CSV table of C-alpha atoms in Angstrom, one decimal:
chain,number,residue,atom,x,y,z
A,1,UNK,CA,-29.7,3.7,21.6
A,2,UNK,CA,-28.7,2.0,18.9
A,3,UNK,CA,-29.7,-1.2,18.2
A,4,UNK,CA,-29.1,-4.5,15.1
A,5,UNK,CA,-30.7,-7.2,14.6
A,6,UNK,CA,-31.0,-9.8,11.7
A,7,UNK,CA,-33.9,-12.4,11.0
A,8,UNK,CA,-34.0,-15.3,8.5
A,9,UNK,CA,-36.2,-14.3,5.7
A,10,UNK,CA,-37.8,-18.2,6.8
A,11,UNK,CA,-38.7,-16.9,9.7
A,12,UNK,CA,-40.6,-13.7,8.7
A,13,UNK,CA,-44.2,-13.5,8.4
A,14,UNK,CA,-45.3,-12.7,5.2
A,15,UNK,CA,-48.6,-11.7,6.4
A,16,UNK,CA,-47.6,-8.6,7.7
A,17,UNK,CA,-47.3,-7.4,4.0
A,18,UNK,CA,-49.2,-6.5,1.3
A,19,UNK,CA,-50.5,-9.6,-0.5
A,20,UNK,CA,-48.8,-8.3,-3.8
A,21,UNK,CA,-45.6,-7.7,-2.1
A,22,UNK,CA,-45.0,-10.9,-0.7
A,23,UNK,CA,-43.2,-12.3,-3.3
A,24,UNK,CA,-39.6,-12.9,-1.7
A,25,UNK,CA,-36.3,-11.3,-3.1
A,26,UNK,CA,-39.1,-9.0,-6.0
A,27,UNK,CA,-38.4,-5.4,-5.5
A,28,UNK,CA,-42.0,-4.7,-3.6
A,29,UNK,CA,-41.1,-7.2,-1.2
A,30,UNK,CA,-38.1,-5.6,-0.5
A,31,UNK,CA,-39.7,-2.1,-0.4
A,32,UNK,CA,-42.5,-3.4,1.9
A,33,UNK,CA,-40.4,-5.0,4.4
A,34,UNK,CA,-38.5,-1.7,4.9
A,35,UNK,CA,-41.8,0.3,5.4
A,36,UNK,CA,-42.8,-2.3,7.5
A,37,UNK,CA,-39.9,-2.0,10.2
A,38,UNK,CA,-39.9,2.1,9.3
A,39,UNK,CA,-43.5,1.9,10.5
A,40,UNK,CA,-42.8,-0.6,13.3
A,41,UNK,CA,-40.3,1.8,15.1
A,42,UNK,CA,-41.5,5.5,13.9
A,43,UNK,CA,-44.2,4.5,16.5
A,44,UNK,CA,-41.8,4.3,19.4
A,45,UNK,CA,-39.7,7.5,18.4
A,46,UNK,CA,-36.8,5.0,16.0
A,47,UNK,CA,-35.9,5.6,12.7
A,48,UNK,CA,-34.3,2.4,11.5
A,49,UNK,CA,-32.2,1.1,8.4
A,50,UNK,CA,-33.5,-2.1,6.6
A,51,UNK,CA,-31.3,-4.5,4.2
A,52,UNK,CA,-32.9,-7.7,2.6
A,53,UNK,CA,-31.0,-9.9,0.7
A,54,UNK,CA,-31.1,-13.4,-0.9
A,55,UNK,CA,-30.9,-15.2,2.9
A,56,UNK,CA,-32.2,-12.5,5.7
A,57,UNK,CA,-33.2,-9.2,6.8
A,58,UNK,CA,-30.6,-6.6,8.4
A,59,UNK,CA,-32.5,-4.2,10.5
A,60,UNK,CA,-30.4,-1.3,12.4
A,61,UNK,CA,-33.1,1.0,14.7
A,62,UNK,CA,-31.2,4.5,16.1
A,63,UNK,CA,-32.9,7.8,17.5
A,64,UNK,CA,-35.2,9.6,15.4
A,65,UNK,CA,-32.9,12.9,16.3
A,66,UNK,CA,-29.6,11.1,15.0
A,67,UNK,CA,-28.5,11.1,12.4
A,68,UNK,CA,-28.4,8.1,10.2
A,69,UNK,CA,-24.8,8.2,8.8
A,70,UNK,CA,-23.5,8.5,12.4
A,71,UNK,CA,-24.8,5.2,13.3
A,72,UNK,CA,-22.9,3.5,10.3
A,73,UNK,CA,-19.7,5.1,10.8
A,74,UNK,CA,-18.4,3.1,13.4
A,75,UNK,CA,-18.9,-0.2,11.5
A,76,UNK,CA,-16.5,1.8,8.9
A,77,UNK,CA,-14.0,2.4,11.6
A,78,UNK,CA,-13.9,-1.1,13.0
A,79,UNK,CA,-13.1,-2.7,9.6
A,80,UNK,CA,-16.6,-4.1,9.1
A,81,UNK,CA,-17.0,-2.9,5.9
A,82,UNK,CA,-18.9,-6.1,4.5
A,83,UNK,CA,-21.5,-5.4,7.1
A,84,UNK,CA,-21.7,-1.7,6.8
A,85,UNK,CA,-22.1,-2.1,3.1
A,86,UNK,CA,-26.2,-2.8,2.6
A,87,UNK,CA,-26.9,-0.9,5.3
A,88,UNK,CA,-24.8,2.7,2.8
A,89,UNK,CA,-26.7,1.4,0.2
A,90,UNK,CA,-30.0,0.9,2.2
A,91,UNK,CA,-29.3,5.0,3.2
A,92,UNK,CA,-28.9,5.9,-0.3
A,93,UNK,CA,-32.2,5.2,-1.0
A,94,UNK,CA,-33.4,6.5,1.2
A,95,UNK,CA,-31.1,9.9,1.0
A,96,UNK,CA,-30.3,10.0,-2.4
A,97,UNK,CA,-29.3,13.8,-2.4
A,98,UNK,CA,-26.3,12.7,0.4
A,99,UNK,CA,-23.3,13.1,-1.2
A,100,UNK,CA,-21.4,12.3,2.4
A,101,UNK,CA,-23.5,9.0,2.2
A,102,UNK,CA,-23.0,8.4,-1.3
A,103,UNK,CA,-18.4,8.8,-0.5
A,104,UNK,CA,-18.4,6.5,2.3
A,105,UNK,CA,-20.1,4.0,0.1
A,106,UNK,CA,-17.8,4.7,-2.4
A,107,UNK,CA,-14.9,4.5,0.2
A,108,UNK,CA,-16.3,0.7,1.4
A,109,UNK,CA,-16.3,-0.3,-2.4
A,110,UNK,CA,-12.7,0.8,-2.8
A,111,UNK,CA,-11.3,-1.0,0.3
A,112,UNK,CA,-13.3,-4.1,-0.6
A,113,UNK,CA,-12.1,-3.8,-4.1
A,114,UNK,CA,-15.1,-3.1,-6.0
A,115,UNK,CA,-13.5,-0.4,-8.0
A,116,UNK,CA,-15.8,0.1,-10.5
A,117,UNK,CA,-18.8,0.0,-8.0
A,118,UNK,CA,-16.8,2.6,-5.6
A,119,UNK,CA,-16.2,5.1,-8.8
A,120,UNK,CA,-19.9,4.6,-9.6
A,121,UNK,CA,-20.8,6.4,-6.0
A,122,UNK,CA,-17.9,8.4,-5.7
A,123,UNK,CA,-18.7,9.8,-9.1
A,124,UNK,CA,-22.7,10.9,-7.9
A,125,UNK,CA,-20.7,12.4,-4.7
A,126,UNK,CA,-19.1,15.0,-6.8
A,127,UNK,CA,-22.7,15.3,-9.2
A,128,UNK,CA,-24.1,16.3,-6.1
A,129,UNK,CA,-21.3,18.4,-4.4
A,130,UNK,CA,-18.3,19.4,-7.2
A,131,UNK,CA,-16.2,20.7,-4.4
A,132,UNK,CA,-16.5,17.1,-2.3
A,133,UNK,CA,-12.5,17.2,-2.3
A,134,UNK,CA,-12.1,13.8,-0.8
A,135,UNK,CA,-14.4,12.5,-2.8
A,136,UNK,CA,-12.3,13.7,-5.9
A,137,UNK,CA,-9.4,11.8,-4.3
A,138,UNK,CA,-11.4,8.5,-3.7
A,139,UNK,CA,-12.0,8.7,-7.6
A,140,UNK,CA,-7.9,9.1,-8.2
A,141,UNK,CA,-7.2,6.1,-6.0
A,142,UNK,CA,-9.2,3.9,-7.5
A,143,UNK,CA,-8.3,4.7,-11.2
A,144,UNK,CA,-4.6,4.5,-9.8
A,145,UNK,CA,-5.5,1.0,-8.6
A,146,UNK,CA,-7.3,-0.2,-12.1
A,147,UNK,CA,-4.2,0.8,-13.6
A,148,UNK,CA,-5.9,4.1,-15.4
A,149,UNK,CA,-3.7,6.6,-14.9
A,150,UNK,CA,-4.8,9.6,-16.9
A,151,UNK,CA,-8.4,9.1,-15.7
A,152,UNK,CA,-6.5,9.2,-12.2
A,153,UNK,CA,-4.7,12.0,-12.9
A,154,UNK,CA,-7.5,14.6,-13.8
A,155,UNK,CA,-9.2,13.3,-10.7
A,156,UNK,CA,-6.7,14.3,-8.4
A,157,UNK,CA,-6.0,17.5,-10.3
A,158,UNK,CA,-9.8,18.4,-9.3
A,159,UNK,CA,-8.8,17.7,-5.9
A,160,UNK,CA,-6.0,20.2,-6.2
A,161,UNK,CA,-7.9,23.0,-7.8
A,162,UNK,CA,-10.2,22.4,-4.5
A,163,UNK,CA,-7.5,22.6,-2.0
A,164,UNK,CA,-3.8,23.0,-3.5
A,165,UNK,CA,-2.3,22.7,0.0
A,166,UNK,CA,-4.4,19.1,0.9
A,167,UNK,CA,-1.5,17.0,1.9
A,168,UNK,CA,-3.2,13.7,0.7
A,169,UNK,CA,-3.7,14.9,-2.5
A,170,UNK,CA,-0.2,16.3,-2.7
A,171,UNK,CA,1.2,12.6,-1.8
A,172,UNK,CA,-1.5,10.9,-4.1
A,173,UNK,CA,-0.7,13.2,-7.4
A,174,UNK,CA,3.1,13.3,-6.8
A,175,UNK,CA,2.8,9.3,-6.4
A,176,UNK,CA,0.8,8.6,-9.6
A,177,UNK,CA,3.3,11.0,-11.6
A,178,UNK,CA,6.2,9.0,-10.3
A,179,UNK,CA,3.8,5.9,-11.5
A,180,UNK,CA,4.1,7.4,-15.0
A,181,UNK,CA,7.8,8.0,-15.2
A,182,UNK,CA,7.7,11.7,-14.8
A,183,UNK,CA,9.5,12.2,-11.6
A,184,UNK,CA,10.4,15.7,-12.4
A,185,UNK,CA,7.0,16.5,-11.4
A,186,UNK,CA,6.2,14.5,-9.2
A,187,UNK,CA,9.1,15.7,-7.2
A,188,UNK,CA,7.9,18.9,-6.1
A,189,UNK,CA,4.2,17.3,-5.2
A,190,UNK,CA,5.8,15.1,-3.0
A,191,UNK,CA,8.3,17.5,-1.5
A,192,UNK,CA,5.2,19.6,-0.1
A,193,UNK,CA,3.8,16.7,1.0
A,194,UNK,CA,6.3,16.3,3.3
A,195,UNK,CA,6.4,19.6,4.5
A,196,UNK,CA,2.6,19.0,5.8
A,197,UNK,CA,3.2,15.3,6.7
A,198,UNK,CA,7.0,15.4,8.4
A,199,UNK,CA,6.0,12.3,10.1
A,200,UNK,CA,4.2,10.2,7.4
A,201,UNK,CA,5.9,7.2,5.8
A,202,UNK,CA,4.4,7.2,2.7
A,203,UNK,CA,5.6,11.2,1.6
A,204,UNK,CA,8.9,10.2,3.2
A,205,UNK,CA,9.5,7.3,0.8
A,206,UNK,CA,7.0,8.4,-2.1
A,207,UNK,CA,9.5,11.6,-1.9
A,208,UNK,CA,12.5,9.2,-1.9
A,209,UNK,CA,11.0,7.1,-5.1
A,210,UNK,CA,10.9,10.1,-7.1
A,211,UNK,CA,14.9,11.4,-6.2
A,212,UNK,CA,15.9,7.7,-6.9
A,213,UNK,CA,13.5,8.1,-10.5
A,214,UNK,CA,15.8,11.6,-11.1
A,215,UNK,CA,19.4,9.8,-11.6
A,216,UNK,CA,21.7,12.5,-10.2
A,217,UNK,CA,24.2,11.6,-7.5
A,218,UNK,CA,22.6,14.6,-5.5
A,219,UNK,CA,19.2,13.1,-5.8
A,220,UNK,CA,20.6,9.9,-5.3
A,221,UNK,CA,22.3,10.9,-1.9
A,222,UNK,CA,19.0,12.7,-0.9
A,223,UNK,CA,16.6,9.9,-2.1
A,224,UNK,CA,19.1,7.4,0.1
A,225,UNK,CA,19.0,9.5,3.3
A,226,UNK,CA,15.2,9.7,3.2
A,227,UNK,CA,15.7,5.7,2.8
A,228,UNK,CA,17.4,4.9,5.8
A,229,UNK,CA,15.1,7.5,7.7
A,230,UNK,CA,11.7,6.1,6.7
A,231,UNK,CA,13.9,2.5,7.9
A,232,UNK,CA,14.6,4.0,11.1
A,233,UNK,CA,11.7,6.5,12.1
A,234,UNK,CA,9.4,3.9,10.8
A,235,UNK,CA,10.6,0.2,11.7
A,236,UNK,CA,7.3,-1.6,11.8
A,237,UNK,CA,5.4,-0.4,8.9
A,238,UNK,CA,5.4,-2.3,5.6
A,239,UNK,CA,6.9,0.6,4.0
A,240,UNK,CA,10.1,0.0,6.2
A,241,UNK,CA,11.2,-3.1,4.3
A,242,UNK,CA,10.0,-1.6,0.9
A,243,UNK,CA,12.3,1.2,1.7
A,244,UNK,CA,15.4,-1.9,2.7
A,245,UNK,CA,14.6,-3.2,-1.2
A,246,UNK,CA,14.4,0.3,-2.9
A,247,UNK,CA,18.0,1.0,-0.7
A,248,UNK,CA,19.4,-2.0,-2.1
A,249,UNK,CA,18.1,-1.3,-5.7
A,250,UNK,CA,19.9,2.3,-5.7
A,251,UNK,CA,23.1,0.7,-4.3
A,252,UNK,CA,23.3,-1.1,-7.5
A,253,UNK,CA,22.8,1.0,-9.8
A,254,UNK,CA,24.9,3.2,-8.3
A,255,UNK,CA,27.7,0.2,-8.4
A,256,UNK,CA,26.8,-0.7,-11.7
A,257,UNK,CA,27.5,3.1,-12.5
A,258,UNK,CA,31.0,2.6,-11.2
A,259,UNK,CA,31.7,-0.3,-13.1
A,260,UNK,CA,34.8,-0.3,-16.1
A,261,UNK,CA,33.8,-2.3,-18.7
A,262,UNK,CA,30.7,-3.8,-17.4
A,263,UNK,CA,32.6,-5.5,-14.3
A,264,UNK,CA,33.5,-3.9,-10.8
A,265,UNK,CA,36.9,-5.1,-10.7
A,266,UNK,CA,37.2,-4.2,-6.8
A,267,UNK,CA,34.3,-6.9,-6.5
A,268,UNK,CA,36.3,-9.5,-8.9
A,269,UNK,CA,39.1,-8.9,-6.3
A,270,UNK,CA,36.9,-9.4,-3.6
A,271,UNK,CA,35.3,-12.8,-4.8
A,272,UNK,CA,38.7,-14.3,-5.6
A,273,UNK,CA,39.8,-13.6,-1.8
A,274,UNK,CA,36.7,-14.9,-0.7
A,275,UNK,CA,37.2,-18.3,-3.3
A,276,UNK,CA,40.9,-18.8,-2.0
A,277,UNK,CA,39.4,-18.4,1.8
A,278,UNK,CA,36.7,-20.9,1.6
A,279,UNK,CA,39.3,-23.5,-0.3
A,280,UNK,CA,41.2,-23.2,3.0
A,281,UNK,CA,38.4,-23.4,5.6
A,282,UNK,CA,36.1,-26.1,3.7
A,283,UNK,CA,32.2,-26.5,3.2
A,284,UNK,CA,30.9,-25.9,6.4
A,285,UNK,CA,32.7,-22.9,7.2
A,286,UNK,CA,32.0,-21.6,4.1
A,287,UNK,CA,28.2,-22.0,4.7
A,288,UNK,CA,28.8,-20.5,8.5
A,289,UNK,CA,30.6,-17.5,7.2
A,290,UNK,CA,27.9,-17.1,4.5
A,291,UNK,CA,24.8,-17.5,6.8
A,292,UNK,CA,26.8,-15.2,9.1
A,293,UNK,CA,26.5,-12.4,6.5
A,294,UNK,CA,23.2,-12.7,5.4
A,295,UNK,CA,22.1,-12.3,8.8
A,296,UNK,CA,24.6,-9.0,8.9
A,297,UNK,CA,23.2,-7.8,5.7
A,298,UNK,CA,19.3,-7.8,7.3
A,299,UNK,CA,20.1,-4.6,8.7
A,300,UNK,CA,21.3,-3.3,5.6
A,301,UNK,CA,25.0,-2.9,4.1
A,302,UNK,CA,26.4,0.4,3.6
A,303,UNK,CA,27.5,-1.1,0.2
A,304,UNK,CA,28.4,1.9,-1.7
A,305,UNK,CA,30.7,3.2,1.5
A,306,UNK,CA,34.2,2.2,1.3
A,307,UNK,CA,34.7,2.5,4.9
A,308,UNK,CA,35.8,-1.0,6.6
A,309,UNK,CA,32.9,-0.7,9.6
A,310,UNK,CA,31.8,-4.1,9.1
A,311,UNK,CA,33.5,-6.9,11.4
A,312,UNK,CA,33.0,-11.3,11.4
A,313,UNK,CA,32.9,-13.6,14.4
A,314,UNK,CA,34.1,-16.4,11.9
A,315,UNK,CA,36.2,-14.6,9.7
A,316,UNK,CA,39.0,-11.9,11.1
A,317,UNK,CA,39.6,-9.0,9.6
A,318,UNK,CA,37.5,-5.2,8.8
A,319,UNK,CA,35.3,-5.4,5.6
A,320,UNK,CA,33.4,-2.7,4.0
A,321,UNK,CA,29.9,-3.1,2.9
A,322,UNK,CA,30.7,-4.5,-0.6
A,323,UNK,CA,33.3,-6.2,0.1
A,324,UNK,CA,30.9,-8.5,2.6
A,325,UNK,CA,28.1,-8.4,-0.1
A,326,UNK,CA,30.8,-9.8,-2.6
A,327,UNK,CA,32.1,-12.7,0.5
A,328,UNK,CA,28.5,-13.5,0.6
A,329,UNK,CA,28.1,-14.1,-2.8
A,330,UNK,CA,30.9,-16.1,-3.2
A,331,UNK,CA,29.6,-18.2,-0.6
A,332,UNK,CA,26.3,-19.4,-1.8
A,333,UNK,CA,27.0,-20.0,-5.2
A,334,UNK,CA,28.4,-23.0,-3.5
A,335,UNK,CA,25.6,-23.2,-0.5
A,336,UNK,CA,23.2,-22.7,-3.3
A,337,UNK,CA,23.0,-20.9,-6.2
A,338,UNK,CA,19.4,-20.2,-6.1
A,339,UNK,CA,19.2,-17.8,-4.0
A,340,UNK,CA,17.8,-14.3,-4.2
A,341,UNK,CA,21.0,-12.4,-2.2
A,342,UNK,CA,19.8,-9.1,-3.9
A,343,UNK,CA,23.1,-8.7,-6.4
A,344,UNK,CA,24.1,-9.8,-9.3
A,345,UNK,CA,27.8,-10.4,-9.9
A,346,UNK,CA,27.4,-13.1,-12.2
A,347,UNK,CA,29.6,-11.9,-14.6
A,348,UNK,CA,32.1,-10.7,-12.1
A,349,UNK,CA,32.3,-14.2,-9.9
A,350,UNK,CA,32.7,-16.0,-13.5
A,351,UNK,CA,36.0,-13.6,-14.1
A,352,UNK,CA,37.7,-14.6,-10.4
A,353,UNK,CA,36.7,-17.9,-10.6
A,354,UNK,CA,38.5,-18.5,-13.7
A,355,UNK,CA,41.6,-16.6,-11.9
A,356,UNK,CA,41.0,-18.7,-9.2
A,357,UNK,CA,41.6,-22.1,-10.9
A,358,UNK,CA,44.3,-20.7,-12.9
A,359,UNK,CA,46.3,-19.8,-9.8
């Protein structure tokens, strides 16, 4: 049975300690406190992990035949990282050669964004066990988050040497190469990761992102399909929203590639028609139309599909995704020009406005 309790330092009886170990905060005090509780619970067939900080003493007791790390793992799994951290630190002092303890301590520091501390512990783990794959991955993640890609790459590569088919190593290594602007190298790793983790949203999104950076029509089409897939299959994941934005960027890139002299002439025509319509219906109806398109656009507009598959309640006709985006852009130039619509039609709008005023 596990038991855990805490004692404020001011309530601990210093007379229980040797006379030369009663200076609160000293290393001898901390060691004496640990030895006191260890001896006390050993008499009843239990082990104790003891932590001492500036305010209190923490004690976790557990059966002598149980593994100490197993007693701490429920805290980690429950996300109680700050609570688990001092126990893991105490355990590393009791078991300095235990790579698993160092690994979990390193992950704990990493999740708490204390990345330098994480790397120190994880490197100790791989020094004890050079083939500790997950510790190498943890080192790579920490270096990546510290914006040290070269060190991250070396750690991931070491993990890949240990197990070339570990999907998380492949996913992280591929993602790092994409971040390093080396998509041609990263995409094969991400393809392999996705084959091993077919339902993993990060693997799907990572491959899509890498493909979109290859700048080929075929890669862009595949990327868009993967972005749509992650949005459809994982709608509640934070990655779905990121994928929506990535699809928008990809669509705008394709729009720019279809421009003439830097202008999309079809967009100019759509904007000109919108300005004429808004002049007829007035400001209130213009706002209503603009908001309706904006709400419709939350689910994504297929702006590179010329098919007229959209309808509006407040404006008759059938519209393509690009046409609706142009209508929304024109409307918000009158409603709120500072609004971020995810589209930059400023040049086209200037031409359309000039043409409209000449009529």
